Amino acid sequence: MALNGLWVSQIPKLATRSLFLTQCSPNNKSLLLPIIAVRYASGATKHNTRKDQPTREKKKRKARTTFLRHNLKDAQQFALCDAMRYIRAFEVGRRPNSSKYEMHVTLKTLKNGPTVRNRLRLPHPVDTSQRICVICPPNSAASAAAIKAGATLVGEDVIFDAVKEGRIEFDRCICHVDSLPKLSKAGLGRILGPRGLMPSAKMGTVVKDVGGFVSGMVGGSEYRERLGVIRMAVGQLGFTPEEMQRNIKAFMDGLKKDLAQLSDRISKEIHEVVLSSTNAPGFTLNGDFKSPTSLPTRDLSVI
């Protein structure tokens, strides 16, 4: 509906439209009243709405520099024997060597800080089936020492050809210092590098005494910090509580030693120690071996 060239839809607010139509009705010959801009309850006019107002910039939250950690004050914690008792309840029907106990150590550390990584031999080895490859001159004293220590694959050209053909039949690889130039010339970095098997002096896998190094690797375990948590297998399901206690103590002593060797400007503190298994949830440990309600250790020594 158009009145004197002005559409009714252009008139703001119902009250003003009613007044406009009343003044412009056929029975009323009076002059048109001027249209007054309507104000809204917020105080804005038709041409000054919230959409036209500049939006306030949201305050950007500062990104956390450390990993979020929960307060353990009210958390339920268990002694070692109690945790093993509950974990074995989840592993009923499993073979003693099929499942493994795992330690999860949570650290208070920076997100972009250096990580902790090392390898140690536990008093009671967890995995004794690891295949170790030693790159050294064949028919040498180093190769004889490596074989005696337990290496499964020893040599140079034979290993290079097998890797290039895609036959990687080993879990760990070390190199003698005399064979390092030949290893570099073989160009195996693009094959072994993504698998974490390429020997390097930085990682400590290029050594002179291959026999002693292999002896420490057989039955050894490796741990590495990821996202502020260090995980490592510390025992098999068939281990006794005393064997688990010795393994956990050796692991924690080695970890504390690694943390103490960091720079003074790098702060890493142990926040929580959790024991779990392959098919069981985690149980936070309180540092005690037994509690007043723990079962006798002989009952936890038989599967």
mmCIF file of N, CA and C in Angstrom, residues 146-272:
data_model
loop_
_atom_site.group_PDB
_atom_site.id
_atom_site.type_symbol
_atom_site.label_atom_id
_atom_site.label_comp_id
_atom_site.label_asym_id
_atom_site.label_seq_id
_atom_site.Cartn_x
_atom_site.Cartn_y
_atom_site.Cartn_z
ATOM 1 N N ALA A 146 79.827 -59.822 19.732
ATOM 2 C CA ALA A 146 78.397 -59.553 19.584
ATOM 3 C C ALA A 146 77.587 -60.842 19.576
ATOM 4 N N ILE A 147 78.087 -61.849 18.861
ATOM 5 C CA ILE A 147 77.379 -63.140 18.814
ATOM 6 C C ILE A 147 77.363 -63.778 20.199
ATOM 7 N N LYS A 148 78.463 -63.689 20.908
ATOM 8 C CA LYS A 148 78.531 -64.265 22.251
ATOM 9 C C LYS A 148 77.590 -63.559 23.215
ATOM 10 N N ALA A 149 77.387 -62.262 23.016
ATOM 11 C CA ALA A 149 76.513 -61.491 23.906
ATOM 12 C C ALA A 149 75.037 -61.731 23.626
ATOM 13 N N GLY A 150 74.711 -62.295 22.443
ATOM 14 C CA GLY A 150 73.314 -62.591 22.152
ATOM 15 C C GLY A 150 72.752 -61.906 20.938
ATOM 16 N N ALA A 151 73.579 -61.315 20.070
ATOM 17 C CA ALA A 151 73.083 -60.687 18.847
ATOM 18 C C ALA A 151 72.565 -61.748 17.890
ATOM 19 N N THR A 152 71.468 -61.456 17.209
ATOM 20 C CA THR A 152 70.866 -62.420 16.282
ATOM 21 C C THR A 152 71.318 -62.227 14.850
ATOM 22 N N LEU A 153 71.847 -61.051 14.528
ATOM 23 C CA LEU A 153 72.268 -60.767 13.149
ATOM 24 C C LEU A 153 73.529 -59.919 13.202
ATOM 25 N N VAL A 154 74.608 -60.400 12.556
ATOM 26 C CA VAL A 154 75.900 -59.723 12.589
ATOM 27 C C VAL A 154 76.465 -59.699 11.179
ATOM 28 N N GLY A 155 77.006 -58.547 10.784
ATOM 29 C CA GLY A 155 77.632 -58.435 9.467
ATOM 30 C C GLY A 155 77.516 -57.030 8.917
ATOM 31 N N GLU A 156 77.820 -56.918 7.595
ATOM 32 C CA GLU A 156 77.738 -55.616 6.927
ATOM 33 C C GLU A 156 76.930 -55.724 5.633
ATOM 34 N N ASP A 157 77.556 -56.238 4.578
ATOM 35 C CA ASP A 157 76.890 -56.270 3.273
ATOM 36 C C ASP A 157 75.645 -57.148 3.286
ATOM 37 N N VAL A 158 75.679 -58.234 4.027
ATOM 38 C CA VAL A 158 74.510 -59.124 4.090
ATOM 39 C C VAL A 158 73.322 -58.387 4.694
ATOM 40 N N ILE A 159 73.582 -57.602 5.721
ATOM 41 C CA ILE A 159 72.509 -56.838 6.362
ATOM 42 C C ILE A 159 72.013 -55.734 5.437
ATOM 43 N N PHE A 160 72.940 -55.043 4.741
ATOM 44 C CA PHE A 160 72.545 -53.961 3.842
ATOM 45 C C PHE A 160 71.635 -54.477 2.729
ATOM 46 N N ASP A 161 71.997 -55.605 2.143
ATOM 47 C CA ASP A 161 71.182 -56.166 1.057
ATOM 48 C C ASP A 161 69.813 -56.603 1.559
ATOM 49 N N ALA A 162 69.760 -57.188 2.757
ATOM 50 C CA ALA A 162 68.470 -57.641 3.297
ATOM 51 C C ALA A 162 67.548 -56.455 3.582
ATOM 52 N N VAL A 163 68.092 -55.375 4.105
ATOM 53 C CA VAL A 163 67.266 -54.200 4.397
ATOM 54 C C VAL A 163 66.745 -53.582 3.111
ATOM 55 N N LYS A 164 67.584 -53.494 2.078
ATOM 56 C CA LYS A 164 67.138 -52.925 0.801
ATOM 57 C C LYS A 164 66.057 -53.764 0.148
ATOM 58 N N GLU A 165 66.065 -55.069 0.413
ATOM 59 C CA GLU A 165 65.025 -55.952 -0.121
ATOM 60 C C GLU A 165 63.759 -55.941 0.732
ATOM 61 N N GLY A 166 63.786 -55.215 1.845
ATOM 62 C CA GLY A 166 62.604 -55.118 2.700
ATOM 63 C C GLY A 166 62.543 -56.148 3.792
ATOM 64 N N ARG A 167 63.610 -56.916 3.993
ATOM 65 C CA ARG A 167 63.633 -57.945 5.033
ATOM 66 C C ARG A 167 64.333 -57.375 6.268
ATOM 67 N N ILE A 168 63.531 -56.758 7.137
ATOM 68 C CA ILE A 168 64.050 -56.186 8.384
ATOM 69 C C ILE A 168 63.686 -57.141 9.504
ATOM 70 N N GLU A 169 64.610 -58.048 9.815
ATOM 71 C CA GLU A 169 64.346 -59.114 10.770
ATOM 72 C C GLU A 169 65.044 -58.837 12.092
ATOM 73 N N PHE A 170 64.903 -57.625 12.616
ATOM 74 C CA PHE A 170 65.497 -57.278 13.906
ATOM 75 C C PHE A 170 64.685 -56.140 14.521
ATOM 76 N N ASP A 171 64.796 -56.035 15.849
ATOM 77 C CA ASP A 171 64.064 -55.020 16.604
ATOM 78 C C ASP A 171 64.950 -53.856 17.041
ATOM 79 N N ARG A 172 66.244 -54.089 17.161
ATOM 80 C CA ARG A 172 67.207 -53.050 17.527
ATOM 81 C C ARG A 172 68.430 -53.188 16.644
ATOM 82 N N CYS A 173 69.076 -52.049 16.374
ATOM 83 C CA CYS A 173 70.231 -52.068 15.489
ATOM 84 C C CYS A 173 71.312 -51.159 16.051
ATOM 85 N N ILE A 174 72.525 -51.695 16.156
ATOM 86 C CA ILE A 174 73.666 -50.900 16.590
ATOM 87 C C ILE A 174 74.776 -51.071 15.561
ATOM 88 N N CYS A 175 75.718 -50.157 15.600
ATOM 89 C CA CYS A 175 76.780 -50.150 14.603
ATOM 90 C C CYS A 175 78.130 -49.943 15.288
ATOM 91 N N HIS A 176 79.134 -50.650 14.822
ATOM 92 C CA HIS A 176 80.501 -50.445 15.299
ATOM 93 C C HIS A 176 81.080 -49.198 14.633
ATOM 94 N N VAL A 177 81.952 -48.507 15.337
ATOM 95 C CA VAL A 177 82.496 -47.255 14.815
ATOM 96 C C VAL A 177 83.256 -47.476 13.502
ATOM 97 N N ASP A 178 83.869 -48.620 13.307
ATOM 98 C CA ASP A 178 84.613 -48.884 12.074
ATOM 99 C C ASP A 178 83.689 -49.092 10.876
ATOM 100 N N SER A 179 82.439 -49.476 11.123
ATOM 101 C CA SER A 179 81.495 -49.730 10.029
ATOM 102 C C SER A 179 80.585 -48.537 9.745
ATOM 103 N N LEU A 180 80.753 -47.446 10.464
ATOM 104 C CA LEU A 180 79.875 -46.289 10.265
ATOM 105 C C LEU A 180 80.016 -45.671 8.873
ATOM 106 N N PRO A 181 81.222 -45.472 8.318
ATOM 107 C CA PRO A 181 81.300 -44.923 6.950
ATOM 108 C C PRO A 181 80.618 -45.815 5.910
ATOM 109 N N LYS A 182 80.757 -47.114 6.069
ATOM 110 C CA LYS A 182 80.113 -48.027 5.123
ATOM 111 C C LYS A 182 78.598 -47.995 5.260
ATOM 112 N N LEU A 183 78.106 -47.824 6.504
ATOM 113 C CA LEU A 183 76.662 -47.712 6.714
ATOM 114 C C LEU A 183 76.113 -46.435 6.087
ATOM 115 N N SER A 184 76.843 -45.347 6.220
ATOM 116 C CA SER A 184 76.397 -44.091 5.629
ATOM 117 C C SER A 184 76.380 -44.173 4.106
ATOM 118 N N LYS A 185 77.349 -44.849 3.530
ATOM 119 C CA LYS A 185 77.419 -44.985 2.080
ATOM 120 C C LYS A 185 76.295 -45.876 1.550
ATOM 121 N N ALA A 186 75.809 -46.820 2.372
ATOM 122 C CA ALA A 186 74.739 -47.729 1.915
ATOM 123 C C ALA A 186 73.410 -47.026 1.749
ATOM 124 N N GLY A 187 73.220 -45.882 2.413
ATOM 125 C CA GLY A 187 71.984 -45.114 2.247
ATOM 126 C C GLY A 187 70.754 -45.803 2.801
ATOM 127 N N LEU A 188 70.839 -46.314 4.012
ATOM 128 C CA LEU A 188 69.694 -46.996 4.627
ATOM 129 C C LEU A 188 68.873 -46.086 5.527
ATOM 130 N N GLY A 189 69.242 -44.811 5.586
ATOM 131 C CA GLY A 189 68.534 -43.899 6.492
ATOM 132 C C GLY A 189 67.059 -43.743 6.159
ATOM 133 N N ARG A 190 66.713 -43.703 4.873
ATOM 134 C CA ARG A 190 65.304 -43.524 4.492
ATOM 135 C C ARG A 190 64.460 -44.758 4.795
ATOM 136 N N ILE A 191 65.117 -45.906 4.985
ATOM 137 C CA ILE A 191 64.384 -47.141 5.300
ATOM 138 C C ILE A 191 64.338 -47.375 6.806
ATOM 139 N N LEU A 192 65.484 -47.266 7.470
ATOM 140 C CA LEU A 192 65.540 -47.534 8.899
ATOM 141 C C LEU A 192 65.168 -46.321 9.746
ATOM 142 N N GLY A 193 65.344 -45.121 9.222
ATOM 143 C CA GLY A 193 65.052 -43.911 9.996
ATOM 144 C C GLY A 193 63.618 -43.813 10.474
ATOM 145 N N PRO A 194 62.612 -43.932 9.575
ATOM 146 C CA PRO A 194 61.213 -43.844 10.039
ATOM 147 C C PRO A 194 60.830 -44.920 11.046
ATOM 148 N N ARG A 195 61.537 -46.024 11.059
ATOM 149 C CA ARG A 195 61.248 -47.110 12.009
ATOM 150 C C ARG A 195 62.015 -46.958 13.324
ATOM 151 N N GLY A 196 62.847 -45.944 13.424
ATOM 152 C CA GLY A 196 63.625 -45.745 14.637
ATOM 153 C C GLY A 196 64.735 -46.746 14.809
ATOM 154 N N LEU A 197 65.239 -47.322 13.712
ATOM 155 C CA LEU A 197 66.259 -48.359 13.780
ATOM 156 C C LEU A 197 67.614 -47.903 13.247
ATOM 157 N N MET A 198 67.708 -46.687 12.752
ATOM 158 C CA MET A 198 68.956 -46.218 12.160
ATOM 159 C C MET A 198 69.964 -45.882 13.254
ATOM 160 N N PRO A 199 71.129 -46.543 13.273
ATOM 161 C CA PRO A 199 72.135 -46.215 14.298
ATOM 162 C C PRO A 199 72.666 -44.799 14.117
ATOM 163 N N SER A 200 72.922 -44.126 15.222
ATOM 164 C CA SER A 200 73.472 -42.770 15.192
ATOM 165 C C SER A 200 74.240 -42.531 16.474
ATOM 166 N N ALA A 201 75.270 -41.689 16.346
ATOM 167 C CA ALA A 201 76.063 -41.370 17.529
ATOM 168 C C ALA A 201 75.251 -40.561 18.535
ATOM 169 N N LYS A 202 74.301 -39.769 18.049
ATOM 170 C CA LYS A 202 73.471 -38.959 18.949
ATOM 171 C C LYS A 202 72.620 -39.828 19.856
ATOM 172 N N MET A 203 72.115 -40.928 19.319
ATOM 173 C CA MET A 203 71.279 -41.833 20.098
ATOM 174 C C MET A 203 72.107 -42.848 20.880
ATOM 175 N N GLY A 204 73.410 -42.832 20.712
ATOM 176 C CA GLY A 204 74.266 -43.747 21.461
ATOM 177 C C GLY A 204 74.280 -45.156 20.925
ATOM 178 N N THR A 205 73.892 -45.338 19.658
ATOM 179 C CA THR A 205 73.872 -46.676 19.069
ATOM 180 C C THR A 205 75.051 -46.913 18.132
ATOM 181 N N VAL A 206 76.032 -46.024 18.146
ATOM 182 C CA VAL A 206 77.300 -46.236 17.449
ATOM 183 C C VAL A 206 78.371 -46.350 18.526
ATOM 184 N N VAL A 207 78.889 -47.564 18.740
ATOM 185 C CA VAL A 207 79.752 -47.833 19.898
ATOM 186 C C VAL A 207 80.998 -48.583 19.451
ATOM 187 N N LYS A 208 81.939 -48.642 20.362
ATOM 188 C CA LYS A 208 83.159 -49.427 20.143
ATOM 189 C C LYS A 208 83.026 -50.820 20.738
ATOM 190 N N ASP A 209 82.513 -50.893 21.954
ATOM 191 C CA ASP A 209 82.360 -52.178 22.632
ATOM 192 C C ASP A 209 80.964 -52.721 22.338
ATOM 193 N N VAL A 210 80.807 -53.393 21.226
ATOM 194 C CA VAL A 210 79.491 -53.903 20.840
ATOM 195 C C VAL A 210 79.071 -55.060 21.746
ATOM 196 N N GLY A 211 80.047 -55.842 22.235
ATOM 197 C CA GLY A 211 79.700 -56.956 23.103
ATOM 198 C C GLY A 211 79.059 -56.505 24.393
ATOM 199 N N GLY A 212 79.650 -55.522 25.055
ATOM 200 C CA GLY A 212 79.074 -55.014 26.294
ATOM 201 C C GLY A 212 77.754 -54.309 26.075
ATOM 202 N N PHE A 213 77.631 -53.619 24.923
ATOM 203 C CA PHE A 213 76.374 -52.922 24.634
ATOM 204 C C PHE A 213 75.243 -53.908 24.387
ATOM 205 N N VAL A 214 75.533 -54.974 23.662
ATOM 206 C CA VAL A 214 74.501 -55.981 23.398
ATOM 207 C C VAL A 214 74.094 -56.681 24.680
ATOM 208 N N SER A 215 75.043 -56.930 25.555
ATOM 209 C CA SER A 215 74.714 -57.580 26.829
ATOM 210 C C SER A 215 73.745 -56.739 27.645
ATOM 211 N N GLY A 216 73.901 -55.429 27.588
ATOM 212 C CA GLY A 216 72.969 -54.561 28.306
ATOM 213 C C GLY A 216 71.625 -54.431 27.632
ATOM 214 N N MET A 217 71.590 -54.675 26.316
ATOM 215 C CA MET A 217 70.328 -54.547 25.581
ATOM 216 C C MET A 217 69.467 -55.793 25.689
ATOM 217 N N VAL A 218 70.088 -56.949 25.824
ATOM 218 C CA VAL A 218 69.308 -58.188 25.903
ATOM 219 C C VAL A 218 68.471 -58.161 27.176
ATOM 220 N N GLY A 219 67.192 -58.187 27.012
ATOM 221 C CA GLY A 219 66.294 -58.109 28.154
ATOM 222 C C GLY A 219 66.108 -56.708 28.686
ATOM 223 N N GLY A 220 66.675 -55.695 28.022
ATOM 224 C CA GLY A 220 66.516 -54.323 28.480
ATOM 225 C C GLY A 220 65.186 -53.719 28.029
ATOM 226 N N SER A 221 64.844 -52.608 28.642
ATOM 227 C CA SER A 221 63.597 -51.911 28.329
ATOM 228 C C SER A 221 63.913 -50.449 28.051
ATOM 229 N N GLU A 222 63.165 -49.868 27.146
ATOM 230 C CA GLU A 222 63.364 -48.476 26.756
ATOM 231 C C GLU A 222 62.142 -47.660 27.146
ATOM 232 N N TYR A 223 62.374 -46.463 27.612
ATOM 233 C CA TYR A 223 61.275 -45.555 27.933
ATOM 234 C C TYR A 223 61.539 -44.202 27.300
ATOM 235 N N ARG A 224 60.454 -43.488 27.032
ATOM 236 C CA ARG A 224 60.545 -42.178 26.388
ATOM 237 C C ARG A 224 59.360 -41.334 26.819
ATOM 238 N N GLU A 225 59.620 -40.080 27.047
ATOM 239 C CA GLU A 225 58.564 -39.154 27.479
ATOM 240 C C GLU A 225 57.758 -38.684 26.274
ATOM 241 N N ARG A 226 56.442 -38.808 26.388
ATOM 242 C CA ARG A 226 55.529 -38.309 25.361
ATOM 243 C C ARG A 226 54.383 -37.571 26.049
ATOM 244 N N LEU A 227 54.218 -36.302 25.698
ATOM 245 C CA LEU A 227 53.155 -35.462 26.253
ATOM 246 C C LEU A 227 53.211 -35.430 27.774
ATOM 247 N N GLY A 228 54.396 -35.399 28.316
ATOM 248 C CA GLY A 228 54.550 -35.294 29.757
ATOM 249 C C GLY A 228 54.342 -36.580 30.514
ATOM 250 N N VAL A 229 54.284 -37.732 29.831
ATOM 251 C CA VAL A 229 54.069 -39.027 30.484
ATOM 252 C C VAL A 229 55.130 -40.007 29.985
ATOM 253 N N ILE A 230 55.722 -40.756 30.906
ATOM 254 C CA ILE A 230 56.712 -41.779 30.575
ATOM 255 C C ILE A 230 56.087 -43.144 30.830
ATOM 256 N N ARG A 231 56.126 -44.007 29.828
ATOM 257 C CA ARG A 231 55.525 -45.341 29.929
ATOM 258 C C ARG A 231 56.589 -46.393 29.664
ATOM 259 N N MET A 232 56.526 -47.471 30.437
ATOM 260 C CA MET A 232 57.464 -48.574 30.232
ATOM 261 C C MET A 232 56.916 -49.838 30.879
ATOM 262 N N ALA A 233 57.133 -50.969 30.206
ATOM 263 C CA ALA A 233 56.746 -52.262 30.778
ATOM 264 C C ALA A 233 57.743 -52.644 31.856
ATOM 265 N N VAL A 234 57.226 -53.020 33.029
ATOM 266 C CA VAL A 234 58.093 -53.317 34.169
ATOM 267 C C VAL A 234 57.944 -54.746 34.662
ATOM 268 N N GLY A 235 57.122 -55.546 34.020
ATOM 269 C CA GLY A 235 56.978 -56.919 34.497
ATOM 270 C C GLY A 235 55.948 -57.686 33.698
ATOM 271 N N GLN A 236 56.019 -58.998 33.804
ATOM 272 C CA GLN A 236 55.018 -59.872 33.214
ATOM 273 C C GLN A 236 53.965 -60.229 34.260
ATOM 274 N N LEU A 237 52.853 -60.736 33.791
ATOM 275 C CA LEU A 237 51.742 -61.053 34.692
ATOM 276 C C LEU A 237 52.129 -62.113 35.713
ATOM 277 N N GLY A 238 53.088 -62.961 35.377
ATOM 278 C CA GLY A 238 53.497 -64.032 36.289
ATOM 279 C C GLY A 238 54.547 -63.609 37.297
ATOM 280 N N PHE A 239 54.957 -62.343 37.316
ATOM 281 C CA PHE A 239 55.967 -61.905 38.279
ATOM 282 C C PHE A 239 55.376 -61.844 39.683
ATOM 283 N N THR A 240 56.222 -62.129 40.656
ATOM 284 C CA THR A 240 55.808 -62.035 42.058
ATOM 285 C C THR A 240 55.860 -60.578 42.518
ATOM 286 N N PRO A 241 55.203 -60.234 43.619
ATOM 287 C CA PRO A 241 55.283 -58.854 44.125
ATOM 288 C C PRO A 241 56.707 -58.411 44.429
ATOM 289 N N GLU A 242 57.544 -59.325 44.925
ATOM 290 C CA GLU A 242 58.937 -58.962 45.208
ATOM 291 C C GLU A 242 59.699 -58.635 43.921
ATOM 292 N N GLU A 243 59.475 -59.405 42.858
ATOM 293 C CA GLU A 243 60.116 -59.109 41.576
ATOM 294 C C GLU A 243 59.631 -57.784 41.007
ATOM 295 N N MET A 244 58.354 -57.526 41.142
ATOM 296 C CA MET A 244 57.814 -56.249 40.673
ATOM 297 C C MET A 244 58.392 -55.084 41.471
ATOM 298 N N GLN A 245 58.548 -55.276 42.766
ATOM 299 C CA GLN A 245 59.107 -54.209 43.601
ATOM 300 C C GLN A 245 60.534 -53.866 43.175
ATOM 301 N N ARG A 246 61.340 -54.874 42.887
ATOM 302 C CA ARG A 246 62.719 -54.620 42.472
ATOM 303 C C ARG A 246 62.767 -53.941 41.106
ATOM 304 N N ASN A 247 61.903 -54.364 40.191
ATOM 305 C CA ASN A 247 61.886 -53.730 38.862
ATOM 306 C C ASN A 247 61.430 -52.283 38.946
ATOM 307 N N ILE A 248 60.384 -52.020 39.726
ATOM 308 C CA ILE A 248 59.873 -50.650 39.843
ATOM 309 C C ILE A 248 60.909 -49.745 40.504
ATOM 310 N N LYS A 249 61.585 -50.265 41.501
ATOM 311 C CA LYS A 249 62.618 -49.468 42.168
ATOM 312 C C LYS A 249 63.753 -49.131 41.207
ATOM 313 N N ALA A 250 64.186 -50.112 40.401
ATOM 314 C CA ALA A 250 65.254 -49.856 39.437
ATOM 315 C C ALA A 250 64.812 -48.831 38.390
ATOM 316 N N PHE A 251 63.569 -48.933 37.948
ATOM 317 C CA PHE A 251 63.052 -47.984 36.955
ATOM 318 C C PHE A 251 62.961 -46.576 37.522
ATOM 319 N N MET A 252 62.417 -46.431 38.729
ATOM 320 C CA MET A 252 62.265 -45.110 39.321
ATOM 321 C C MET A 252 63.622 -44.498 39.662
ATOM 322 N N ASP A 253 64.574 -45.312 40.113
ATOM 323 C CA ASP A 253 65.910 -44.778 40.395
ATOM 324 C C ASP A 253 66.582 -44.281 39.118
ATOM 325 N N GLY A 254 66.436 -45.044 38.030
ATOM 326 C CA GLY A 254 67.015 -44.599 36.762
ATOM 327 C C GLY A 254 66.353 -43.341 36.237
ATOM 328 N N LEU A 255 65.030 -43.250 36.396
ATOM 329 C CA LEU A 255 64.314 -42.064 35.932
ATOM 330 C C LEU A 255 64.706 -40.831 36.744
ATOM 331 N N LYS A 256 64.787 -40.966 38.055
ATOM 332 C CA LYS A 256 65.191 -39.828 38.893
ATOM 333 C C LYS A 256 66.616 -39.381 38.561
ATOM 334 N N LYS A 257 67.471 -40.327 38.227
ATOM 335 C CA LYS A 257 68.836 -39.973 37.849
ATOM 336 C C LYS A 257 68.847 -39.179 36.549
ATOM 337 N N ASP A 258 68.011 -39.584 35.592
ATOM 338 C CA ASP A 258 67.924 -38.842 34.329
ATOM 339 C C ASP A 258 67.364 -37.438 34.544
ATOM 340 N N LEU A 259 66.376 -37.299 35.412
ATOM 341 C CA LEU A 259 65.804 -35.980 35.678
ATOM 342 C C LEU A 259 66.812 -35.076 36.384
ATOM 343 N N ALA A 260 67.650 -35.665 37.241
ATOM 344 C CA ALA A 260 68.633 -34.865 37.967
ATOM 345 C C ALA A 260 69.750 -34.372 37.055
ATOM 346 N N GLN A 261 69.975 -35.045 35.932
ATOM 347 C CA GLN A 261 71.035 -34.646 35.017
ATOM 348 C C GLN A 261 70.632 -33.512 34.096
ATOM 349 N N LEU A 262 69.354 -33.110 34.116
ATOM 350 C CA LEU A 262 68.906 -32.004 33.270
ATOM 351 C C LEU A 262 69.448 -30.688 33.796
ATOM 352 N N SER A 263 69.352 -29.683 32.962
ATOM 353 C CA SER A 263 69.830 -28.360 33.343
ATOM 354 C C SER A 263 69.010 -27.794 34.498
ATOM 355 N N ASP A 264 69.623 -26.879 35.254
ATOM 356 C CA ASP A 264 68.917 -26.266 36.384
ATOM 357 C C ASP A 264 67.732 -25.433 35.931
ATOM 358 N N ARG A 265 67.769 -24.948 34.690
ATOM 359 C CA ARG A 265 66.669 -24.126 34.173
ATOM 360 C C ARG A 265 65.489 -24.969 33.699
ATOM 361 N N ILE A 266 65.664 -26.279 33.623
ATOM 362 C CA ILE A 266 64.607 -27.180 33.164
ATOM 363 C C ILE A 266 64.015 -27.874 34.386
ATOM 364 N N SER A 267 62.747 -27.642 34.632
ATOM 365 C CA SER A 267 62.078 -28.211 35.799
ATOM 366 C C SER A 267 61.195 -29.376 35.373
ATOM 367 N N LYS A 268 61.475 -30.544 35.919
ATOM 368 C CA LYS A 268 60.656 -31.732 35.700
ATOM 369 C C LYS A 268 60.480 -32.430 37.042
ATOM 370 N N GLU A 269 59.238 -32.545 37.470
ATOM 371 C CA GLU A 269 58.931 -33.185 38.741
ATOM 372 C C GLU A 269 57.950 -34.325 38.517
ATOM 373 N N ILE A 270 58.109 -35.383 39.300
ATOM 374 C CA ILE A 270 57.203 -36.527 39.222
ATOM 375 C C ILE A 270 55.893 -36.163 39.927
ATOM 376 N N HIS A 271 54.786 -36.274 39.201
ATOM 377 C CA HIS A 271 53.484 -35.909 39.747
ATOM 378 C C HIS A 271 52.666 -37.131 40.186
ATOM 379 N N GLU A 272 52.671 -38.184 39.376
ATOM 380 C CA GLU A 272 51.839 -39.357 39.663
ATOM 381 C C GLU A 272 52.496 -40.590 39.064
#
